[in-house]
mmCIF file of C-alpha atoms in Angstrom:
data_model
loop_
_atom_site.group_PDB
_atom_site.id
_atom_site.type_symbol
_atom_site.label_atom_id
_atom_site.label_comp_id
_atom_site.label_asym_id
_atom_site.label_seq_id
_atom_site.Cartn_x
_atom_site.Cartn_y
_atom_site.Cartn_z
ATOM 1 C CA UNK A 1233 85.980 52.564 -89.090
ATOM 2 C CA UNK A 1234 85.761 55.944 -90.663
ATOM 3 C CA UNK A 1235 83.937 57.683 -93.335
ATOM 4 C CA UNK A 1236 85.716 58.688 -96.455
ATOM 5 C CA UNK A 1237 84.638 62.922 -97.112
ATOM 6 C CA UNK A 1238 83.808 63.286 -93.483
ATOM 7 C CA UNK A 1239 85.793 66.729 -92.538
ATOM 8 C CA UNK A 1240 84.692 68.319 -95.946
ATOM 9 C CA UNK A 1241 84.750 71.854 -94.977
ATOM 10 C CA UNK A 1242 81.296 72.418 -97.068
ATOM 11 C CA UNK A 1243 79.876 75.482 -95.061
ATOM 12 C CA UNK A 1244 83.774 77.006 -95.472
ATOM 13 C CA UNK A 1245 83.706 75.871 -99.183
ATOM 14 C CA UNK A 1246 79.846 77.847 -99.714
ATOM 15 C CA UNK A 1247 81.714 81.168 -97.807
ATOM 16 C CA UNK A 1248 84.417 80.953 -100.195
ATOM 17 C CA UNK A 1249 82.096 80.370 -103.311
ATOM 18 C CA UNK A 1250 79.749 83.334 -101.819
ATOM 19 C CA UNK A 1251 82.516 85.889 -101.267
ATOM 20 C CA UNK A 1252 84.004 85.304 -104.572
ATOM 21 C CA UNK A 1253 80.536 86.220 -105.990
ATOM 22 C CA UNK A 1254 80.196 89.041 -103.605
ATOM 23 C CA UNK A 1255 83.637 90.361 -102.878
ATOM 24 C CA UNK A 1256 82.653 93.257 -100.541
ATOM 25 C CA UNK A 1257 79.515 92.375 -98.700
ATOM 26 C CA UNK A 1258 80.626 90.541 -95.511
ATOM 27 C CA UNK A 1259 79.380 87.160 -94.284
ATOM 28 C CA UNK A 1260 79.156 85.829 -90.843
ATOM 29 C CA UNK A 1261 78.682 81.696 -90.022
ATOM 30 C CA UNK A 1262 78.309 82.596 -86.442
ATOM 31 C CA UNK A 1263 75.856 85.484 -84.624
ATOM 32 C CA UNK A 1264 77.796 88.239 -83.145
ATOM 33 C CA UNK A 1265 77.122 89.804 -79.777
ATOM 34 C CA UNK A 1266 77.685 93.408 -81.561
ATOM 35 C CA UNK A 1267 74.948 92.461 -84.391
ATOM 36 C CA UNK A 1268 75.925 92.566 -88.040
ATOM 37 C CA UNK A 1269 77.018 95.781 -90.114
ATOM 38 C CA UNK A 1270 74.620 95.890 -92.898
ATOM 39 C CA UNK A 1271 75.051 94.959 -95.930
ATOM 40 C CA UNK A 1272 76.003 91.384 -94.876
ATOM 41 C CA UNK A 1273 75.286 87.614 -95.123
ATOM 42 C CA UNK A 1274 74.764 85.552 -92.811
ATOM 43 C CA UNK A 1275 75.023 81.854 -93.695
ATOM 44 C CA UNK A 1276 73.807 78.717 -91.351
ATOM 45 C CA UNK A 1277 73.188 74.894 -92.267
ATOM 46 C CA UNK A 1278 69.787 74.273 -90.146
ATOM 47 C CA UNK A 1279 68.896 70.652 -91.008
ATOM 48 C CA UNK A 1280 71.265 67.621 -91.881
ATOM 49 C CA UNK A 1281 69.701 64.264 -93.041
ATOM 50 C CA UNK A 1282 71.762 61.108 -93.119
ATOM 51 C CA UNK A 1283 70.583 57.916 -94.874
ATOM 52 C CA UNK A 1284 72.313 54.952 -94.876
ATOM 53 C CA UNK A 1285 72.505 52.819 -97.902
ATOM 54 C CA UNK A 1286 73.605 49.084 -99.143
ATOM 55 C CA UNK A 1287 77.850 48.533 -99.445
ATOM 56 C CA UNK A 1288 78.268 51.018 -96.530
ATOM 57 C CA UNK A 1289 77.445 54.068 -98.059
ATOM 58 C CA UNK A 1290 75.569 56.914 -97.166
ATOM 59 C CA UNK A 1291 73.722 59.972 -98.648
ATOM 60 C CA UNK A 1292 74.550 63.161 -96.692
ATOM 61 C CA UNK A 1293 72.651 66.151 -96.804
ATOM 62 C CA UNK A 1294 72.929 69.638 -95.613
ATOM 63 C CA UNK A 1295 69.865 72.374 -95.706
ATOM 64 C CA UNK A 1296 71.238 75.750 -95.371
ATOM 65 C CA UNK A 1297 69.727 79.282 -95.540
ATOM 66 C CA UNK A 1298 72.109 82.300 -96.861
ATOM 67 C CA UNK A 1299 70.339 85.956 -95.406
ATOM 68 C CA UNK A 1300 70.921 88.698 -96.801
ATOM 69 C CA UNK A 1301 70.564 92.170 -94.629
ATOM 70 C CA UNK A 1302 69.852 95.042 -97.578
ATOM 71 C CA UNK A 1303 71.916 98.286 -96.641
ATOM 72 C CA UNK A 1304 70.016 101.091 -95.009
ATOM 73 C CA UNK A 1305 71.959 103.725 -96.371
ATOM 74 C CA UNK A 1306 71.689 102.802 -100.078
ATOM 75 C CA UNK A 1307 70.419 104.861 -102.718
ATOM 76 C CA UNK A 1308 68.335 102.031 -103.597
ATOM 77 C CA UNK A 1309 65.679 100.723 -101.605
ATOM 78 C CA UNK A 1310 65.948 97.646 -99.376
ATOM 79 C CA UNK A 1311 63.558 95.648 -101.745
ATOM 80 C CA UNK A 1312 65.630 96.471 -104.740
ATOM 81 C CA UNK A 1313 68.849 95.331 -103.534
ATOM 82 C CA UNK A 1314 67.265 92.073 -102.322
ATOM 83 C CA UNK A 1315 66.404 91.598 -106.231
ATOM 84 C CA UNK A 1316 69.453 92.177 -107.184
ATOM 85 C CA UNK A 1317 71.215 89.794 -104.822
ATOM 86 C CA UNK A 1318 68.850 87.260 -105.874
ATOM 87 C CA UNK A 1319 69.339 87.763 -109.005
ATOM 88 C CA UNK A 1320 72.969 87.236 -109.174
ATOM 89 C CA UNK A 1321 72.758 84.228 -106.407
ATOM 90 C CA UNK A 1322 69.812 82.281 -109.290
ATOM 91 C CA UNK A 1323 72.203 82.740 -111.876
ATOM 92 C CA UNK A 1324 75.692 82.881 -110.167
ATOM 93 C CA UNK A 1325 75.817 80.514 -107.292
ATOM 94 C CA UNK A 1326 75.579 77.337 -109.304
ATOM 95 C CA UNK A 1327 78.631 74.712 -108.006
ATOM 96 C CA UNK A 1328 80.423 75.329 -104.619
ATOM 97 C CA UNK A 1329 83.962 76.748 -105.356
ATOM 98 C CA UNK A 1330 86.418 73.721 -104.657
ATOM 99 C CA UNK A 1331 83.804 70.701 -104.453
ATOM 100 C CA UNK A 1332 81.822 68.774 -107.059
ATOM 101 C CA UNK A 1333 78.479 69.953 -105.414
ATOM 102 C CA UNK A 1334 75.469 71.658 -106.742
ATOM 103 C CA UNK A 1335 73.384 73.753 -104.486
ATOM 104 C CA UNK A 1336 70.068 72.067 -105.395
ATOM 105 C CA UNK A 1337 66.178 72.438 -104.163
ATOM 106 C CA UNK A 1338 66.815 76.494 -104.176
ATOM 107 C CA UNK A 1339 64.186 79.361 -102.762
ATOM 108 C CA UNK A 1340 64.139 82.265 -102.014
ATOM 109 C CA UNK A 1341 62.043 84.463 -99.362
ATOM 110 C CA UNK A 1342 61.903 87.941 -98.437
ATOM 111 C CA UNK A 1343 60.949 88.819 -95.185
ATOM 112 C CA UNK A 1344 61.234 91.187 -92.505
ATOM 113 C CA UNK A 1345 63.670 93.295 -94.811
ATOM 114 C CA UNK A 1346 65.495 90.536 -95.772
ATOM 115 C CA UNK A 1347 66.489 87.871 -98.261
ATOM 116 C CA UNK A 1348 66.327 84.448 -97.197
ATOM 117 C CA UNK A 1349 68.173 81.830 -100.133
ATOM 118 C CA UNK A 1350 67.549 78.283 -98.935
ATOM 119 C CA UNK A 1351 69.360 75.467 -100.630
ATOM 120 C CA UNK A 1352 70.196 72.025 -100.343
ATOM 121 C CA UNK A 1353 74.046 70.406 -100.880
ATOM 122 C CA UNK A 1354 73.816 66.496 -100.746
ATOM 123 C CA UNK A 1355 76.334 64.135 -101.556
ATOM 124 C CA UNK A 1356 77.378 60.226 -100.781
ATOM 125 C CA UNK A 1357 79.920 58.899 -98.090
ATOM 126 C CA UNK A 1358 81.549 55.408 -97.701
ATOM 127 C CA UNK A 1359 82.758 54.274 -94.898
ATOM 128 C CA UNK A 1360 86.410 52.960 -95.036
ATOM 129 C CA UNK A 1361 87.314 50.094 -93.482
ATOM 130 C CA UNK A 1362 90.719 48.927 -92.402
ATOM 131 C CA UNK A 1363 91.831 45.857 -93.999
ATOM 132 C CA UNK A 1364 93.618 43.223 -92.274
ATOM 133 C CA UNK A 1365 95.825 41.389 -94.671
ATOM 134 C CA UNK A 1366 97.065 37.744 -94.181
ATOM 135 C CA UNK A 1367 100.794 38.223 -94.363
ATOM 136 C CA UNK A 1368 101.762 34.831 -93.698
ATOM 137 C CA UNK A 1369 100.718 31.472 -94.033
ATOM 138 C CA UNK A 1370 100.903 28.319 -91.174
ATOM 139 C CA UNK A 1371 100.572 24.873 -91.573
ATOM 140 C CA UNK A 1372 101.029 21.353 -90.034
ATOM 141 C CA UNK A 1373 102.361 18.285 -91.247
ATOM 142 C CA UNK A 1374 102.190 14.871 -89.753
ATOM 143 C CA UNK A 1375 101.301 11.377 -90.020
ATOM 144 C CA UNK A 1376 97.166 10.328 -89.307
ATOM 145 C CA UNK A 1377 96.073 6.999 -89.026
ATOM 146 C CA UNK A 1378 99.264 5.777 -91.196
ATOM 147 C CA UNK A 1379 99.171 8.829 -94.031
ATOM 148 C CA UNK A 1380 101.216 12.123 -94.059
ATOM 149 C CA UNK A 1381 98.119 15.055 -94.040
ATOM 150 C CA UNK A 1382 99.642 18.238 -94.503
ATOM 151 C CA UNK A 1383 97.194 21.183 -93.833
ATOM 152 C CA UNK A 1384 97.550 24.548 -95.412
ATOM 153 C CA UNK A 1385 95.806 27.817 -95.672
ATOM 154 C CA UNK A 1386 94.849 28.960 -98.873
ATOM 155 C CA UNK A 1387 94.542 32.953 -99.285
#
């Protein structure tokens, strides 16, 4: 058995969605060893709840946090370009590019320099059976106690 929307490539789908809204601010899914260039994003899933519910399905949900490193070396301070970004992500970043799903349960933080968005995509699975089909029928025919029987099996 399998479940149907299992290789959804959501955190790919949310970097797609995010550099379409942000075209020239990079964004990393993975820490690098050199550190990251600032301005930059750097987006993680760090919690992933699975319930399981009647008829085989399932609610799947993913909490992920999208930081935001301000530039040093802009005019502007690091404060005000955090706005700014959060700003565009409350009224921008409202479906994922390419799936159905909302980003729901949405905050945002600023710490330590930077902008912390934390959001929430959920959605349902079934599982997906394989289905073994009767392709053919047997029977027997003979003669019990005097009568002809003749056993079949209905479909």
């Amino acid at each position: 058995m399998t479940w149907g929307s299992t290789n959804l490539p959501v955190t790919e789908w949310i970097g797609k969605t995010i550099h379409r809204l942000f075209p020239t601010i990079p964004l990393y899914s993975e820490q690098s060893e050199q550190g990251f260039k600032s301005p930059a994003f750097y987006l993680y899933s760090f919690k992933t709840e699975a319930t399981d519910e009647l008829m085989d399905a399932e609610w799947r949900k993913h909490d992920y946090s999208l930081v935001y490193f301000p530039s040093a070396n802009d005019d502007l301070g690091k404060r005000e370009q955090a706005e700014g970004i959060k700003e565009r992500l409350l009224d921008e970043f409202q479906r994922v590019d390419g799936l159905k799903y909302r980003p729901l349960n949405r905050e945002v933080l600023y710490q330590d320099d930077t902008l912390i968005f934390n959001f929430r995509i959920q959605y349902r699975v079934h599982r997906v059976r394989e289905m073994n089909y009767l392709h053919s029928v047997t029977h027997k025919e003979g003669v019990k106690h005097g009568e002809e029987e003749t056993k079949r099996d209905h479909i």
